Amino acid sequence: MKILVAVKQVSALDEDFEIRDDGRDVDPEFFIRDLNEWDDFSLEEAVKIKEAAAEPVEVVAVSVGAGEADESLRKCLAKGADRAIRVWDAAIEDSDSIAIARVLAAVAKREAPNMLFAGVQSSDHSFASTGIATAAFLGWPHAAVVSSLAYSPGAKSAVFRRELEGGLLQEVEIQCPAVLTIQLGINTPRYASLRSIKQAAAKPIEVLSLADVALRAADVGEAGSLSRVRRMYVPDKGRAQLIDGDAAQQAARLADIIREFKGAAP
């Protein structure tokens, strides 16, 4: 029995940063990189299922990214993943979340897992679309924002709760294999021990090319994406003004501000 966990090494901005020369992203020298927070909870959920199972369960962490993503994959190995896979090719550069989902689906077809877990979203782009798009490419049942899960390895279905608007919870039974995107708070991710960190450093990370997952360059990058970044910029800072006085005075001042904004004479 196998659970595939999609993970991402996300980028956070340093205090000072510069936009890339082409104006479409931040210069990578100013990034602080780490394992996506949502994916940490996804991995923990998979490891908990493995530890509670009566039969062998293999947890495989998979990431789409360049060599620096190995650091996040080794964190996954230190926290209980049995194997780590990284998919990369120069053609994958500038892929959007849909193109990345196409790659993850190709890995899932190669690995044939019983379940695929992903975080609800990533902390850098927050599209919340990669996991669901992966399910669409696979043709598997899917659910988003899963806040609790009851699943026995090898079972044909799983029962989960998911968050809805207005503070409601929905309990659903889903057929397996399925793709679930995991919400924060479903568990408490463990800390990796020093021993497990050292062991993870010695474990191999399997690196796959596009050819290894039966994809072409046209399937990824801008050619395989449904969106692209036109430009990235720092927004202009707004202004704030505290209006004193009673209600009538505040209303009169607000009317003056609106006229000034529209360019009308007071």
PDB file of C-alpha atoms in Angstrom:
ATOM      1  CA  MET A   1       0.000   0.000   0.000  1.00  0.00           C
ATOM      2  CA  LYS A   2       1.358   3.412  -0.940  1.00  0.00           C
ATOM      3  CA  ILE A   3       0.540   7.063  -0.165  1.00  0.00           C
ATOM      4  CA  LEU A   4       2.003   9.732  -2.430  1.00  0.00           C
ATOM      5  CA  VAL A   5       2.455  13.141  -0.785  1.00  0.00           C
ATOM      6  CA  ALA A   6       2.980  16.154  -3.044  1.00  0.00           C
ATOM      7  CA  VAL A   7       5.237  18.743  -1.391  1.00  0.00           C
ATOM      8  CA  LYS A   8       6.601  22.094  -2.450  1.00  0.00           C
ATOM      9  CA  GLN A   9       9.564  24.179  -1.408  1.00  0.00           C
ATOM     10  CA  VAL A  10       8.030  27.628  -1.050  1.00  0.00           C
ATOM     11  CA  SER A  11       9.716  31.012  -1.228  1.00  0.00           C
ATOM     12  CA  ALA A  12       9.338  33.822   1.295  1.00  0.00           C
ATOM     13  CA  LEU A  13      10.698  37.318   0.782  1.00  0.00           C
ATOM     14  CA  ASP A  14      13.600  38.720   2.716  1.00  0.00           C
ATOM     15  CA  GLU A  15      13.147  42.210   4.188  1.00  0.00           C
ATOM     16  CA  ASP A  16      14.895  43.792   1.212  1.00  0.00           C
ATOM     17  CA  PHE A  17      14.363  42.414  -2.261  1.00  0.00           C
ATOM     18  CA  GLU A  18      14.552  43.341  -5.922  1.00  0.00           C
ATOM     19  CA  ILE A  19      12.338  42.441  -8.876  1.00  0.00           C
ATOM     20  CA  ARG A  20      13.965  40.355 -11.589  1.00  0.00           C
ATOM     21  CA  ASP A  21      15.188  42.200 -14.718  1.00  0.00           C
ATOM     22  CA  ASP A  22      12.281  40.884 -16.793  1.00  0.00           C
ATOM     23  CA  GLY A  23       9.807  42.261 -14.216  1.00  0.00           C
ATOM     24  CA  ARG A  24       7.972  38.939 -13.813  1.00  0.00           C
ATOM     25  CA  ASP A  25       9.282  37.686 -10.480  1.00  0.00           C
ATOM     26  CA  VAL A  26      11.539  38.477  -7.555  1.00  0.00           C
ATOM     27  CA  ASP A  27      15.265  37.918  -7.997  1.00  0.00           C
ATOM     28  CA  PRO A  28      15.829  34.417  -6.513  1.00  0.00           C
ATOM     29  CA  GLU A  29      18.805  35.672  -4.485  1.00  0.00           C
ATOM     30  CA  PHE A  30      16.304  37.365  -2.139  1.00  0.00           C
ATOM     31  CA  PHE A  31      14.215  34.257  -1.433  1.00  0.00           C
ATOM     32  CA  ILE A  32      14.084  32.394   1.880  1.00  0.00           C
ATOM     33  CA  ARG A  33      13.073  28.795   1.084  1.00  0.00           C
ATOM     34  CA  ASP A  34      11.337  26.205   3.246  1.00  0.00           C
ATOM     35  CA  LEU A  35       8.872  23.308   3.129  1.00  0.00           C
ATOM     36  CA  ASN A  36       5.316  24.536   2.533  1.00  0.00           C
ATOM     37  CA  GLU A  37       3.400  24.621   5.833  1.00  0.00           C
ATOM     38  CA  TRP A  38       0.291  22.869   4.451  1.00  0.00           C
ATOM     39  CA  ASP A  39       2.441  20.060   3.023  1.00  0.00           C
ATOM     40  CA  ASP A  40       3.950  19.438   6.444  1.00  0.00           C
ATOM     41  CA  PHE A  41       0.451  18.546   7.708  1.00  0.00           C
ATOM     42  CA  SER A  42      -0.175  16.348   4.632  1.00  0.00           C
ATOM     43  CA  LEU A  43       3.024  14.415   5.264  1.00  0.00           C
ATOM     44  CA  GLU A  44       2.211  13.973   8.965  1.00  0.00           C
ATOM     45  CA  GLU A  45      -1.216  12.571   8.095  1.00  0.00           C
ATOM     46  CA  ALA A  46       0.344  10.019   5.754  1.00  0.00           C
ATOM     47  CA  VAL A  47       2.967   9.007   8.337  1.00  0.00           C
ATOM     48  CA  LYS A  48       0.283   8.626  11.027  1.00  0.00           C
ATOM     49  CA  ILE A  49      -1.651   6.251   8.745  1.00  0.00           C
ATOM     50  CA  LYS A  50       1.551   4.269   8.157  1.00  0.00           C
ATOM     51  CA  GLU A  51       2.338   3.995  11.862  1.00  0.00           C
ATOM     52  CA  ALA A  52      -1.197   2.839  12.763  1.00  0.00           C
ATOM     53  CA  ALA A  53      -1.481   0.297   9.940  1.00  0.00           C
ATOM     54  CA  ALA A  54      -1.324  -3.446  10.420  1.00  0.00           C
ATOM     55  CA  GLU A  55       0.094  -3.898   6.926  1.00  0.00           C
ATOM     56  CA  PRO A  56       3.158  -2.243   5.324  1.00  0.00           C
ATOM     57  CA  VAL A  57       2.540   1.289   4.066  1.00  0.00           C
ATOM     58  CA  GLU A  58       5.027   3.221   1.950  1.00  0.00           C
ATOM     59  CA  VAL A  59       4.976   7.024   2.126  1.00  0.00           C
ATOM     60  CA  VAL A  60       6.548   8.702  -0.898  1.00  0.00           C
ATOM     61  CA  ALA A  61       7.183  12.467  -0.990  1.00  0.00           C
ATOM     62  CA  VAL A  62       7.275  14.004  -4.465  1.00  0.00           C
ATOM     63  CA  SER A  63       8.247  17.525  -5.466  1.00  0.00           C
ATOM     64  CA  VAL A  64       8.547  19.357  -8.773  1.00  0.00           C
ATOM     65  CA  GLY A  65      11.522  21.669  -8.590  1.00  0.00           C
ATOM     66  CA  ALA A  66      15.202  22.307  -9.129  1.00  0.00           C
ATOM     67  CA  GLY A  67      18.018  20.975  -6.941  1.00  0.00           C
ATOM     68  CA  GLU A  68      17.342  23.286  -3.990  1.00  0.00           C
ATOM     69  CA  ALA A  69      14.049  21.409  -3.400  1.00  0.00           C
ATOM     70  CA  ASP A  70      16.128  18.483  -2.105  1.00  0.00           C
ATOM     71  CA  GLU A  71      16.372  20.291   1.239  1.00  0.00           C
ATOM     72  CA  SER A  72      12.582  20.099   1.716  1.00  0.00           C
ATOM     73  CA  LEU A  73      12.486  16.501   0.527  1.00  0.00           C
ATOM     74  CA  ARG A  74      15.129  15.556   3.095  1.00  0.00           C
ATOM     75  CA  LYS A  75      12.943  17.133   5.779  1.00  0.00           C
ATOM     76  CA  CYS A  76      10.168  14.808   4.611  1.00  0.00           C
ATOM     77  CA  LEU A  77      12.521  11.816   4.821  1.00  0.00           C
ATOM     78  CA  ALA A  78      13.568  12.857   8.325  1.00  0.00           C
ATOM     79  CA  LYS A  79       9.907  13.094   9.393  1.00  0.00           C
ATOM     80  CA  GLY A  80       8.947   9.630   8.213  1.00  0.00           C
ATOM     81  CA  ALA A  81       8.711   9.471   4.426  1.00  0.00           C
ATOM     82  CA  ASP A  82      10.191   6.252   3.045  1.00  0.00           C
ATOM     83  CA  ARG A  83      11.225   7.615  -0.362  1.00  0.00           C
ATOM     84  CA  ALA A  84      11.611  10.979  -2.057  1.00  0.00           C
ATOM     85  CA  ILE A  85      11.155  11.846  -5.718  1.00  0.00           C
ATOM     86  CA  ARG A  86      12.030  15.119  -7.424  1.00  0.00           C
ATOM     87  CA  VAL A  87      11.008  15.880 -10.997  1.00  0.00           C
ATOM     88  CA  TRP A  88      12.899  18.537 -12.902  1.00  0.00           C
ATOM     89  CA  ASP A  89      13.744  19.648 -16.396  1.00  0.00           C
ATOM     90  CA  ALA A  90      14.687  23.093 -17.668  1.00  0.00           C
ATOM     91  CA  ALA A  91      11.422  23.097 -19.636  1.00  0.00           C
ATOM     92  CA  ILE A  92       9.431  23.067 -16.348  1.00  0.00           C
ATOM     93  CA  GLU A  93      10.589  26.608 -15.542  1.00  0.00           C
ATOM     94  CA  ASP A  94       7.651  29.101 -15.558  1.00  0.00           C
ATOM     95  CA  SER A  95       5.043  26.328 -15.212  1.00  0.00           C
ATOM     96  CA  ASP A  96       1.801  27.414 -13.555  1.00  0.00           C
ATOM     97  CA  SER A  97      -0.114  25.300 -11.036  1.00  0.00           C
ATOM     98  CA  ILE A  98      -1.949  23.397 -13.789  1.00  0.00           C
ATOM     99  CA  ALA A  99       1.257  22.380 -15.559  1.00  0.00           C
ATOM    100  CA  ILE A 100       2.743  21.307 -12.205  1.00  0.00           C
ATOM    101  CA  ALA A 101      -0.401  19.231 -11.585  1.00  0.00           C
ATOM    102  CA  ARG A 102       0.145  17.522 -14.931  1.00  0.00           C
ATOM    103  CA  VAL A 103       3.620  16.479 -13.767  1.00  0.00           C
ATOM    104  CA  LEU A 104       2.331  15.234 -10.400  1.00  0.00           C
ATOM    105  CA  ALA A 105      -0.382  13.211 -12.141  1.00  0.00           C
ATOM    106  CA  ALA A 106       2.265  11.630 -14.375  1.00  0.00           C
ATOM    107  CA  VAL A 107       4.276  10.642 -11.295  1.00  0.00           C
ATOM    108  CA  ALA A 108       1.133   9.179  -9.705  1.00  0.00           C
ATOM    109  CA  LYS A 109       0.493   7.073 -12.805  1.00  0.00           C
ATOM    110  CA  ARG A 110       4.076   5.812 -12.574  1.00  0.00           C
ATOM    111  CA  GLU A 111       3.932   5.094  -8.820  1.00  0.00           C
ATOM    112  CA  ALA A 112       0.302   3.808  -8.676  1.00  0.00           C
ATOM    113  CA  PRO A 113      -0.443   4.976  -5.096  1.00  0.00           C
ATOM    114  CA  ASN A 114      -3.623   4.151  -3.187  1.00  0.00           C
ATOM    115  CA  MET A 115      -3.991   7.776  -2.053  1.00  0.00           C
ATOM    116  CA  LEU A 116      -2.478  11.131  -2.971  1.00  0.00           C
ATOM    117  CA  PHE A 117      -2.258  13.894  -0.366  1.00  0.00           C
ATOM    118  CA  ALA A 118      -1.422  17.545  -1.032  1.00  0.00           C
ATOM    119  CA  GLY A 119      -1.645  20.743   0.969  1.00  0.00           C
ATOM    120  CA  VAL A 120      -4.719  22.918   0.480  1.00  0.00           C
ATOM    121  CA  GLN A 121      -2.480  25.652  -0.904  1.00  0.00           C
ATOM    122  CA  SER A 122       1.081  26.942  -0.903  1.00  0.00           C
ATOM    123  CA  SER A 123       2.119  29.855   1.276  1.00  0.00           C
ATOM    124  CA  ASP A 124       3.799  31.698  -1.597  1.00  0.00           C
ATOM    125  CA  HIS A 125       1.279  31.599  -4.490  1.00  0.00           C
ATOM    126  CA  SER A 126      -1.870  30.430  -2.641  1.00  0.00           C
ATOM    127  CA  PHE A 127      -3.657  29.282  -5.818  1.00  0.00           C
ATOM    128  CA  ALA A 128      -5.149  26.219  -4.037  1.00  0.00           C
ATOM    129  CA  SER A 129      -5.516  24.519  -7.431  1.00  0.00           C
ATOM    130  CA  THR A 130      -2.611  22.069  -7.796  1.00  0.00           C
ATOM    131  CA  GLY A 131      -4.106  19.165  -5.841  1.00  0.00           C
ATOM    132  CA  ILE A 132      -7.533  19.407  -7.455  1.00  0.00           C
ATOM    133  CA  ALA A 133      -6.055  19.764 -10.950  1.00  0.00           C
ATOM    134  CA  THR A 134      -3.933  16.663 -10.281  1.00  0.00           C
ATOM    135  CA  ALA A 135      -7.124  14.716  -9.507  1.00  0.00           C
ATOM    136  CA  ALA A 136      -8.656  15.957 -12.764  1.00  0.00           C
ATOM    137  CA  PHE A 137      -5.672  14.707 -14.797  1.00  0.00           C
ATOM    138  CA  LEU A 138      -5.880  11.343 -13.012  1.00  0.00           C
ATOM    139  CA  GLY A 139      -9.666  11.081 -13.214  1.00  0.00           C
ATOM    140  CA  TRP A 140      -9.769  10.328  -9.458  1.00  0.00           C
ATOM    141  CA  PRO A 141     -12.313  11.464  -6.848  1.00  0.00           C
ATOM    142  CA  HIS A 142     -11.070  14.459  -4.891  1.00  0.00           C
ATOM    143  CA  ALA A 143     -11.860  16.646  -1.895  1.00  0.00           C
ATOM    144  CA  ALA A 144     -10.433  19.916  -0.663  1.00  0.00           C
ATOM    145  CA  VAL A 145      -9.885  21.466   2.780  1.00  0.00           C
ATOM    146  CA  VAL A 146      -9.890  18.135   4.651  1.00  0.00           C
ATOM    147  CA  SER A 147      -9.771  18.758   8.407  1.00  0.00           C
ATOM    148  CA  SER A 148     -10.003  15.158   9.670  1.00  0.00           C
ATOM    149  CA  LEU A 149      -9.584  11.764   8.031  1.00  0.00           C
ATOM    150  CA  ALA A 150     -10.486   8.148   8.845  1.00  0.00           C
ATOM    151  CA  TYR A 151      -8.770   5.759   6.455  1.00  0.00           C
ATOM    152  CA  SER A 152      -7.519   2.188   6.782  1.00  0.00           C
ATOM    153  CA  PRO A 153      -4.796   1.141   4.321  1.00  0.00           C
ATOM    154  CA  GLY A 154      -6.227  -0.990   1.551  1.00  0.00           C
ATOM    155  CA  ALA A 155      -9.822   0.160   2.161  1.00  0.00           C
ATOM    156  CA  LYS A 156     -11.949   0.976  -0.866  1.00  0.00           C
ATOM    157  CA  SER A 157     -13.193   4.190   0.720  1.00  0.00           C
ATOM    158  CA  ALA A 158     -12.277   6.825   3.292  1.00  0.00           C
ATOM    159  CA  VAL A 159     -14.373   9.103   5.499  1.00  0.00           C
ATOM    160  CA  PHE A 160     -13.302  12.687   6.041  1.00  0.00           C
ATOM    161  CA  ARG A 161     -14.544  16.020   7.265  1.00  0.00           C
ATOM    162  CA  ARG A 162     -13.995  19.217   5.343  1.00  0.00           C
ATOM    163  CA  GLU A 163     -14.517  22.858   6.174  1.00  0.00           C
ATOM    164  CA  LEU A 164     -17.298  24.813   4.502  1.00  0.00           C
ATOM    165  CA  GLU A 165     -18.169  28.488   4.596  1.00  0.00           C
ATOM    166  CA  GLY A 166     -19.863  29.840   7.697  1.00  0.00           C
ATOM    167  CA  GLY A 167     -18.040  27.515  10.086  1.00  0.00           C
ATOM    168  CA  LEU A 168     -19.851  24.381   8.866  1.00  0.00           C
ATOM    169  CA  LEU A 169     -18.248  20.937   8.640  1.00  0.00           C
ATOM    170  CA  GLN A 170     -19.201  18.341   6.044  1.00  0.00           C
ATOM    171  CA  GLU A 171     -18.624  14.605   6.571  1.00  0.00           C
ATOM    172  CA  VAL A 172     -18.141  12.679   3.341  1.00  0.00           C
ATOM    173  CA  GLU A 173     -17.252   9.152   2.232  1.00  0.00           C
ATOM    174  CA  ILE A 174     -14.996   9.010  -0.829  1.00  0.00           C
ATOM    175  CA  GLN A 175     -13.942   6.113  -3.037  1.00  0.00           C
ATOM    176  CA  CYS A 176     -10.241   5.307  -3.290  1.00  0.00           C
ATOM    177  CA  PRO A 177      -7.830   5.973  -4.859  1.00  0.00           C
ATOM    178  CA  ALA A 178      -8.491   9.649  -4.290  1.00  0.00           C
ATOM    179  CA  VAL A 179      -6.749  13.005  -4.032  1.00  0.00           C
ATOM    180  CA  LEU A 180      -7.220  14.894  -0.760  1.00  0.00           C
ATOM    181  CA  THR A 181      -5.933  18.387  -0.048  1.00  0.00           C
ATOM    182  CA  ILE A 182      -5.148  18.695   3.656  1.00  0.00           C
ATOM    183  CA  GLN A 183      -5.950  21.685   5.843  1.00  0.00           C
ATOM    184  CA  LEU A 184      -3.844  23.142   8.651  1.00  0.00           C
ATOM    185  CA  GLY A 185      -4.698  21.799  12.092  1.00  0.00           C
ATOM    186  CA  ILE A 186      -5.676  18.270  11.036  1.00  0.00           C
ATOM    187  CA  ASN A 187      -2.778  17.041  13.205  1.00  0.00           C
ATOM    188  CA  THR A 188       0.387  18.248  14.904  1.00  0.00           C
ATOM    189  CA  PRO A 189       3.422  17.802  12.626  1.00  0.00           C
ATOM    190  CA  ARG A 190       6.347  16.169  14.384  1.00  0.00           C
ATOM    191  CA  TYR A 191       9.830  17.546  14.789  1.00  0.00           C
ATOM    192  CA  ALA A 192      12.593  15.537  13.168  1.00  0.00           C
ATOM    193  CA  SER A 193      15.139  14.123  15.606  1.00  0.00           C
ATOM    194  CA  LEU A 194      18.853  14.700  15.089  1.00  0.00           C
ATOM    195  CA  ARG A 195      19.264  10.997  14.353  1.00  0.00           C
ATOM    196  CA  SER A 196      16.541  10.997  11.692  1.00  0.00           C
ATOM    197  CA  ILE A 197      18.010  14.141  10.110  1.00  0.00           C
ATOM    198  CA  LYS A 198      21.389  12.418   9.809  1.00  0.00           C
ATOM    199  CA  GLN A 199      19.763   9.301   8.360  1.00  0.00           C
ATOM    200  CA  ALA A 200      17.786  11.377   5.865  1.00  0.00           C
ATOM    201  CA  ALA A 201      20.966  13.079   4.677  1.00  0.00           C
ATOM    202  CA  ALA A 202      22.303   9.695   3.573  1.00  0.00           C
ATOM    203  CA  LYS A 203      19.143   8.563   1.767  1.00  0.00           C
ATOM    204  CA  PRO A 204      18.954   8.899  -2.020  1.00  0.00           C
ATOM    205  CA  ILE A 205      16.503  11.235  -3.734  1.00  0.00           C
ATOM    206  CA  GLU A 206      15.231   9.843  -7.018  1.00  0.00           C
ATOM    207  CA  VAL A 207      15.444  12.516  -9.729  1.00  0.00           C
ATOM    208  CA  LEU A 208      13.148  12.054 -12.731  1.00  0.00           C
ATOM    209  CA  SER A 209      13.148  13.848 -16.062  1.00  0.00           C
ATOM    210  CA  LEU A 210      10.112  14.637 -18.194  1.00  0.00           C
ATOM    211  CA  ALA A 211      10.888  11.587 -20.316  1.00  0.00           C
ATOM    212  CA  ASP A 212      10.845   9.405 -17.195  1.00  0.00           C
ATOM    213  CA  VAL A 213       7.223  10.408 -16.540  1.00  0.00           C
ATOM    214  CA  ALA A 214       6.213  10.256 -20.218  1.00  0.00           C
ATOM    215  CA  LEU A 215       5.776  14.012 -20.688  1.00  0.00           C
ATOM    216  CA  ARG A 216       7.051  16.398 -23.355  1.00  0.00           C
ATOM    217  CA  ALA A 217       8.447  19.905 -23.064  1.00  0.00           C
ATOM    218  CA  ALA A 218       5.195  21.190 -24.598  1.00  0.00           C
ATOM    219  CA  ASP A 219       3.263  19.783 -21.608  1.00  0.00           C
ATOM    220  CA  VAL A 220       4.974  22.097 -19.121  1.00  0.00           C
ATOM    221  CA  GLY A 221       6.420  25.597 -18.918  1.00  0.00           C
ATOM    222  CA  GLU A 222       4.479  28.433 -20.528  1.00  0.00           C
ATOM    223  CA  ALA A 223       3.394  26.155 -23.382  1.00  0.00           C
ATOM    224  CA  GLY A 224       1.653  23.755 -20.991  1.00  0.00           C
ATOM    225  CA  SER A 225       0.268  26.429 -18.646  1.00  0.00           C
ATOM    226  CA  LEU A 226      -3.167  28.030 -18.653  1.00  0.00           C
ATOM    227  CA  SER A 227      -1.879  31.264 -17.135  1.00  0.00           C
ATOM    228  CA  ARG A 228       1.312  33.287 -17.063  1.00  0.00           C
ATOM    229  CA  VAL A 229       2.717  36.142 -15.017  1.00  0.00           C
ATOM    230  CA  ARG A 230       2.693  39.385 -17.009  1.00  0.00           C
ATOM    231  CA  ARG A 231       4.492  41.485 -14.411  1.00  0.00           C
ATOM    232  CA  MET A 232       5.177  41.741 -10.703  1.00  0.00           C
ATOM    233  CA  TYR A 233       5.452  45.040  -8.878  1.00  0.00           C
ATOM    234  CA  VAL A 234       5.221  46.673  -5.475  1.00  0.00           C
ATOM    235  CA  PRO A 235       1.826  48.439  -5.192  1.00  0.00           C
ATOM    236  CA  ASP A 236       1.638  52.141  -4.442  1.00  0.00           C
ATOM    237  CA  LYS A 237       1.123  52.909  -0.779  1.00  0.00           C
ATOM    238  CA  GLY A 238      -2.266  54.378   0.093  1.00  0.00           C
ATOM    239  CA  ARG A 239      -3.049  57.264   2.413  1.00  0.00           C
ATOM    240  CA  ALA A 240      -5.153  57.303   5.573  1.00  0.00           C
ATOM    241  CA  GLN A 241      -6.851  60.266   7.258  1.00  0.00           C
ATOM    242  CA  LEU A 242      -8.731  60.424  10.557  1.00  0.00           C
ATOM    243  CA  ILE A 243     -11.850  62.605  10.280  1.00  0.00           C
ATOM    244  CA  ASP A 244     -12.755  64.411  13.514  1.00  0.00           C
ATOM    245  CA  GLY A 245     -16.020  66.071  14.528  1.00  0.00           C
ATOM    246  CA  ASP A 246     -19.631  65.015  14.915  1.00  0.00           C
ATOM    247  CA  ALA A 247     -21.564  63.039  12.297  1.00  0.00           C
ATOM    248  CA  ALA A 248     -22.507  66.120  10.246  1.00  0.00           C
ATOM    249  CA  GLN A 249     -18.937  67.465  10.239  1.00  0.00           C
ATOM    250  CA  GLN A 250     -17.555  64.053   9.293  1.00  0.00           C
ATOM    251  CA  ALA A 251     -20.090  63.718   6.458  1.00  0.00           C
ATOM    252  CA  ALA A 252     -19.219  67.191   5.130  1.00  0.00           C
ATOM    253  CA  ARG A 253     -15.486  66.451   5.240  1.00  0.00           C
ATOM    254  CA  LEU A 254     -16.015  63.086   3.540  1.00  0.00           C
ATOM    255  CA  ALA A 255     -17.983  64.798   0.773  1.00  0.00           C
ATOM    256  CA  ASP A 256     -15.101  67.282   0.300  1.00  0.00           C
ATOM    257  CA  ILE A 257     -12.589  64.425   0.034  1.00  0.00           C
ATOM    258  CA  ILE A 258     -14.699  62.698  -2.612  1.00  0.00           C
ATOM    259  CA  ARG A 259     -14.957  65.930  -4.619  1.00  0.00           C
ATOM    260  CA  GLU A 260     -11.185  66.430  -4.353  1.00  0.00           C
ATOM    261  CA  PHE A 261     -10.600  62.891  -5.494  1.00  0.00           C
ATOM    262  CA  LYS A 262     -12.881  63.386  -8.503  1.00  0.00           C
ATOM    263  CA  GLY A 263     -11.263  66.709  -9.306  1.00  0.00           C
ATOM    264  CA  ALA A 264     -14.397  68.745  -8.709  1.00  0.00           C
ATOM    265  CA  ALA A 265     -14.339  72.215  -7.195  1.00  0.00           C
ATOM    266  CA  PRO A 266     -15.232  72.309  -3.458  1.00  0.00           C
TER     267      PRO A 266
END
